[in-house]
Coordinates of C-alpha atoms in Angstrom, one line a residue:
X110 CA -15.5 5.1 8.2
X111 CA -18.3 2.7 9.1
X112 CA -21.5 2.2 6.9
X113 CA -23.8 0.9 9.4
X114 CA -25.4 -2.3 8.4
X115 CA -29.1 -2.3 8.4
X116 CA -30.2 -5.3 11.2
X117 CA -33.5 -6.0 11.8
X118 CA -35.3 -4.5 15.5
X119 CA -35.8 -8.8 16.3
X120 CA -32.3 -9.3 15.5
X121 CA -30.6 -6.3 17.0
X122 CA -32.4 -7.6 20.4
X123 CA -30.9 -11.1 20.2
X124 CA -27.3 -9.9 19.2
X125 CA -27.2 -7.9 22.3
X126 CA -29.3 -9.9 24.5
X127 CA -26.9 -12.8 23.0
X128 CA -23.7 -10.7 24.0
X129 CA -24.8 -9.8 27.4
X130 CA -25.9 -13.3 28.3
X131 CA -22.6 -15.2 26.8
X132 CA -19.8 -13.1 28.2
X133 CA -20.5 -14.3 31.5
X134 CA -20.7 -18.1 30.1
X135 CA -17.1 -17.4 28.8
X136 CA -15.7 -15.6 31.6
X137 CA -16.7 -18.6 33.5
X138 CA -15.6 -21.3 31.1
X139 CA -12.2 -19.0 30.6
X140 CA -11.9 -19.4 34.9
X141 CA -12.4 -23.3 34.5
X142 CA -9.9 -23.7 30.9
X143 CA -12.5 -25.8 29.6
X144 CA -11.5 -28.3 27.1
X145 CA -12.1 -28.2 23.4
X146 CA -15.1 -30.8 23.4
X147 CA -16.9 -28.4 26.2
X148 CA -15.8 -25.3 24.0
X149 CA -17.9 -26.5 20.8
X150 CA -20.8 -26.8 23.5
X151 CA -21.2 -23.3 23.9
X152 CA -20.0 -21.8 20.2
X153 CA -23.3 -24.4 19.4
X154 CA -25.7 -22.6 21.7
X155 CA -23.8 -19.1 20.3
X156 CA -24.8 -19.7 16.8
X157 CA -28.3 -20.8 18.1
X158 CA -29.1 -17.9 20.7
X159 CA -26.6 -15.2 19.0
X160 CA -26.6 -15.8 15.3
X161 CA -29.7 -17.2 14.5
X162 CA -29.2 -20.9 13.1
X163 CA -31.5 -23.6 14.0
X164 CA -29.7 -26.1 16.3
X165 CA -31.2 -29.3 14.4
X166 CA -31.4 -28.5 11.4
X167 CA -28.7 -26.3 10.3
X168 CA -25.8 -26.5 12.8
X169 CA -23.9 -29.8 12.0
X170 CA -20.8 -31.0 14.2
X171 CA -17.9 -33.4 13.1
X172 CA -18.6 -32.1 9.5
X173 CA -16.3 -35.1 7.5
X174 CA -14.2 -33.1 4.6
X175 CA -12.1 -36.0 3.0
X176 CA -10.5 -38.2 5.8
X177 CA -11.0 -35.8 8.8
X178 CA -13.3 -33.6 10.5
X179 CA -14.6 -30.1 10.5
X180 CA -15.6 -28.8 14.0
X181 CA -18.8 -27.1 12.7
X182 CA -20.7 -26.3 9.6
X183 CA -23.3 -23.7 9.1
X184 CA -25.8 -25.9 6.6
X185 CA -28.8 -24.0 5.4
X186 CA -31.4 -25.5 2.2
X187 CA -28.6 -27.7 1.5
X188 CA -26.1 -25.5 0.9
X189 CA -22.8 -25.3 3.2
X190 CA -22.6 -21.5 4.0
X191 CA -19.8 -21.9 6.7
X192 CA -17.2 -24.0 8.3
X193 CA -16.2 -23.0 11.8
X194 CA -13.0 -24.8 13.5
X195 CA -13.0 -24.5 17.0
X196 CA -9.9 -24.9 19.3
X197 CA -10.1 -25.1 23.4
X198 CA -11.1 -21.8 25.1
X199 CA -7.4 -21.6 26.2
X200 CA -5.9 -22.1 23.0
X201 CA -4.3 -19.4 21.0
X202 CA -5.3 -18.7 17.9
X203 CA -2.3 -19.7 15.4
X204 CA -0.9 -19.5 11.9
X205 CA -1.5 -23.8 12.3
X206 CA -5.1 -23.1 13.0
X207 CA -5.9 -20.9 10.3
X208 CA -4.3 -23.0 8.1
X209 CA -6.6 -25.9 8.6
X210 CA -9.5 -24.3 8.4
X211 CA -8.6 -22.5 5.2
X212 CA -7.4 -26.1 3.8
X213 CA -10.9 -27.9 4.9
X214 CA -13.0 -24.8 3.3
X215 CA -11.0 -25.2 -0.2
X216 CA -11.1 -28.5 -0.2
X217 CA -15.0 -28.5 0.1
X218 CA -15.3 -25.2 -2.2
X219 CA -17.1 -22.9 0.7
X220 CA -16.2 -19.1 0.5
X221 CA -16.3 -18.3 4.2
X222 CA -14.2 -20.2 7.3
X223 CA -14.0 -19.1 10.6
X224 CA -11.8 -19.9 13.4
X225 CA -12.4 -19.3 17.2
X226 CA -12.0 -20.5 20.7
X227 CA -14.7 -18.8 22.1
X228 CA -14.0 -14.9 23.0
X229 CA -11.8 -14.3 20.1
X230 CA -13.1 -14.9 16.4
X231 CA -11.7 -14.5 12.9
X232 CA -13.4 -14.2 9.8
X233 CA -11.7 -15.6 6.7
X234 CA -12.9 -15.4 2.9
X235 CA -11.4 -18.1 0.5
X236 CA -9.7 -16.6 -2.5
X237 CA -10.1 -19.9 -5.1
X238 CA -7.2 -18.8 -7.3
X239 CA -4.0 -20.2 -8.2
X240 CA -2.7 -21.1 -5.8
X241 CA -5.8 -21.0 -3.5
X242 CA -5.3 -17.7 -0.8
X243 CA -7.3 -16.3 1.8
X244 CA -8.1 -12.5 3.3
X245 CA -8.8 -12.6 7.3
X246 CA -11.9 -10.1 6.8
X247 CA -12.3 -9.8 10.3
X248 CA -11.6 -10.1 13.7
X249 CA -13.2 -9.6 17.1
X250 CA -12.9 -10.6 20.9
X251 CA -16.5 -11.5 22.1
X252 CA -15.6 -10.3 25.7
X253 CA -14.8 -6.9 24.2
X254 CA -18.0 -6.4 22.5
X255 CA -20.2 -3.0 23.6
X256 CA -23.5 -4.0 23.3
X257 CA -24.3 -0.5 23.4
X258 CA -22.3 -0.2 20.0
X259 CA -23.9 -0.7 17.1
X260 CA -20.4 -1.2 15.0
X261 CA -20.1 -3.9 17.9
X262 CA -23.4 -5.6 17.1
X263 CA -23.3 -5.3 13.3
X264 CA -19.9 -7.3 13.8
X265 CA -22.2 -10.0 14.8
X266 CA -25.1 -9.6 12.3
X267 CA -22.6 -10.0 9.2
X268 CA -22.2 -14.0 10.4
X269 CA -25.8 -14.5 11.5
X270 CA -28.4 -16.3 9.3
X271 CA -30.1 -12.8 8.4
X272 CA -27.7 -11.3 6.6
X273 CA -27.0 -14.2 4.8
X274 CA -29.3 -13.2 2.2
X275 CA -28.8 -9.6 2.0
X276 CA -24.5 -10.1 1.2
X277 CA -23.9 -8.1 4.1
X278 CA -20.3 -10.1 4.7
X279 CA -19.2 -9.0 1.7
X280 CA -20.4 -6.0 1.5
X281 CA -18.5 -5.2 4.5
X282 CA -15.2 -7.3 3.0
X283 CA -15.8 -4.5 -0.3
X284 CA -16.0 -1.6 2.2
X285 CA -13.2 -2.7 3.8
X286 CA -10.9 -3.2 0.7
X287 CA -11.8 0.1 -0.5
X288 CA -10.9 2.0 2.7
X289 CA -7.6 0.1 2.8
X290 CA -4.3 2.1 2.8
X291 CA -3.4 0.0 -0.9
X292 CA -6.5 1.0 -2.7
X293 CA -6.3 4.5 -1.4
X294 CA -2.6 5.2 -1.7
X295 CA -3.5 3.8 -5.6
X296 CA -6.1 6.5 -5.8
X297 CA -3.7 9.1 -5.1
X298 CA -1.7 8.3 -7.5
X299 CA -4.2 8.6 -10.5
X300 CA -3.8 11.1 -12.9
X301 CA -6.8 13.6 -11.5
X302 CA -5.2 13.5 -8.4
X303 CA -1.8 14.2 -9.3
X304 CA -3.4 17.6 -11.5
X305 CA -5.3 18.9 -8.6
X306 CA -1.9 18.4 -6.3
X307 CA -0.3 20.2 -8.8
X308 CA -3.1 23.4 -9.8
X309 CA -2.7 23.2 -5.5
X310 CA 0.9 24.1 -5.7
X311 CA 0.6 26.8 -8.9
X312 CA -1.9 28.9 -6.9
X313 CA 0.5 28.7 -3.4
X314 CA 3.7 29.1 -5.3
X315 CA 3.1 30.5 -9.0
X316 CA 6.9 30.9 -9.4
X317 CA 7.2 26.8 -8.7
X318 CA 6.8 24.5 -11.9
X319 CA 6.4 20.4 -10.9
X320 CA 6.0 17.9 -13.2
X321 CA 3.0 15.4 -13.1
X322 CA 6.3 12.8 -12.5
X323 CA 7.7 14.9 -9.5
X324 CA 4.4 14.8 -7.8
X325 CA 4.1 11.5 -8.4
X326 CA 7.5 10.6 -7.2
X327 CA 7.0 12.5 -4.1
X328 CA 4.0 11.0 -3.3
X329 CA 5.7 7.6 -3.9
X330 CA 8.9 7.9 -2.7
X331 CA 8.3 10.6 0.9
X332 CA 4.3 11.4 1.7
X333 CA 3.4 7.5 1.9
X334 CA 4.8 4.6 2.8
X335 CA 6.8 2.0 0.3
X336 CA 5.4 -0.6 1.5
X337 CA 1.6 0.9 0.3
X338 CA 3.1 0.1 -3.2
X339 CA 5.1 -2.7 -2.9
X340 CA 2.2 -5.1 -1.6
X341 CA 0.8 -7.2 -4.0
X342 CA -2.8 -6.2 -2.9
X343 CA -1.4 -2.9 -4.3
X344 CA -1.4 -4.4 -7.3
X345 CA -4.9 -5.6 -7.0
X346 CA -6.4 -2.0 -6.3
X347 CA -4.3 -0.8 -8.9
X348 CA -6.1 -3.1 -11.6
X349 CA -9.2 -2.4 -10.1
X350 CA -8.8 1.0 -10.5
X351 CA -7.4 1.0 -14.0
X352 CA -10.8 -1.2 -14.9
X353 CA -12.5 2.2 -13.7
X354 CA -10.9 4.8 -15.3
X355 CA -10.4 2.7 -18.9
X356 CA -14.7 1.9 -18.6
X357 CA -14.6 5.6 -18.2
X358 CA -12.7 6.5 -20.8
X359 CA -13.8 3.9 -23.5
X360 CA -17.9 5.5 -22.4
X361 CA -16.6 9.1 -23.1
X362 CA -15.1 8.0 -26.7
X363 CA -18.4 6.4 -27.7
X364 CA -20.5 9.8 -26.3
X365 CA -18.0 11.9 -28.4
X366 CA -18.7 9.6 -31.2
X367 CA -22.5 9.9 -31.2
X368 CA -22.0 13.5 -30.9
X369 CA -20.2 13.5 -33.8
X370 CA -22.2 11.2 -36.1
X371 CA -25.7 13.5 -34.7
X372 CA -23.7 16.4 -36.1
X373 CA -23.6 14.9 -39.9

């Protein structure tokens, strides 16, 4: 499931425009295996053409976090919005990589880092807990985009300037989390899902009795997979969820209450 975003007819023109126009420049740089220096060239002229940020004024290179340097950093009324570590156009994408860029985006307190060579980028939101994590949101290859696909193009618009007032990233990062195998296979564990399971079975079989716990257990243990469970962003969904149903709960006590206390 994908909930479209909502892009703007002026931006939807320069995403594609901007993906039609820069797959051949990275074709071609990809045929030359341009160096790193060259690389930050064009991702500069990307988030100008594509994405929407002004060259001068918001786009700033060699970014200094502590006693090195950023690549890029997205800059807008002051406030640092992104920090972007490129790597040559030939370069894999590593564990090394994302590790930097993750460690210069906590140690300046930004939310969003992403890492890229050119055709492939990755999306990464900062968790700032203890210790500090992160989530790769997203992913895409820029030579794979169909600009004829609107899930394509909206892939763009979440990192342009436009949506950075609307929350669109995380929006998407929400949607995302809630589709995820964890939060569901949570949400089929829940009491009202284990009762309909069970009324299911009565009305196939009426001579079969299961216990809430059977159904349960079989849900657990056969229908899905362990690892659904055994994940601690299980465990995250799984509070979430429990926030939900005890709100729930504690609202239907107090309306029970005031019935009550109207009845005196």
């Amino acid at each position: 499931i994908h909930i479209m975003a909502t892009i703007p007819a002026k931006v939807q023109t320069r995403l594609i425009s901007g993906v039609r126009k820069f797959q051949t420049i990275l074709k071609s740089a990809q045929a030359k295996d341009i160096n790193e220096s060259d690389t930050v060239t064009i991702i500069m002229d990307m988030l100008s053409e594509v994405f929407g940020y002004d060259k001068y004024s918001e786009i700033t290179s060699e970014y200094a976090i502590k006693k090195t340097y950023c690549d890029l950093a997205i800059k807008i009324d002051n406030k640092l919005r992104f920090l972007i570590e490129i790597k040559a156009i030939g370069l894999d994408l590593k564990a090394e990589h994302i590790k930097q860029v993750v460690d210069y985006g906590s140690n300046e307190g930004v939310d969003w880092v992403i890492l890229t060579n050119g055709p492939k980028w990755k999306v990464y939101k900062i968790i700032f807990g203890k210790p500090v994590s992160n989530e790769l949101v997203y992913e895409f290859d820029f030579l794979l985009l169909n600009s004829k696909k609107p899930a394509d193009i909206d892939l763009l618009y979440y990192v342009s300037k436009e949506s950075l007032g609307k929350s669109a990233l995380e929006d998407y990062r929400l949607q995302k989390q809630t589709l995820s195998k964890f939060f569901i296979g949570q949400i089929l564990i829940t009491e009202p899902v284990i009762d309909a399971v069970r009324k299911t079975i009565k009305k196939i079989c009426p001579d079969v009795k299961v216990t809430p716990e059977e159904v349960r257990d079989a849900l657990v243990l056969d229908v899905l997979k362990r690892e659904v469970f055994d994940d601690e962003k299980s465990e995250e969904a799984k509070k979430k969820i429990q926030k939900v149903f005890k709100a729930a709960a504690k609202k239907e006590l107090q309306v029970k209450d005031q019935g009550k206390s109207s009845d005196i």
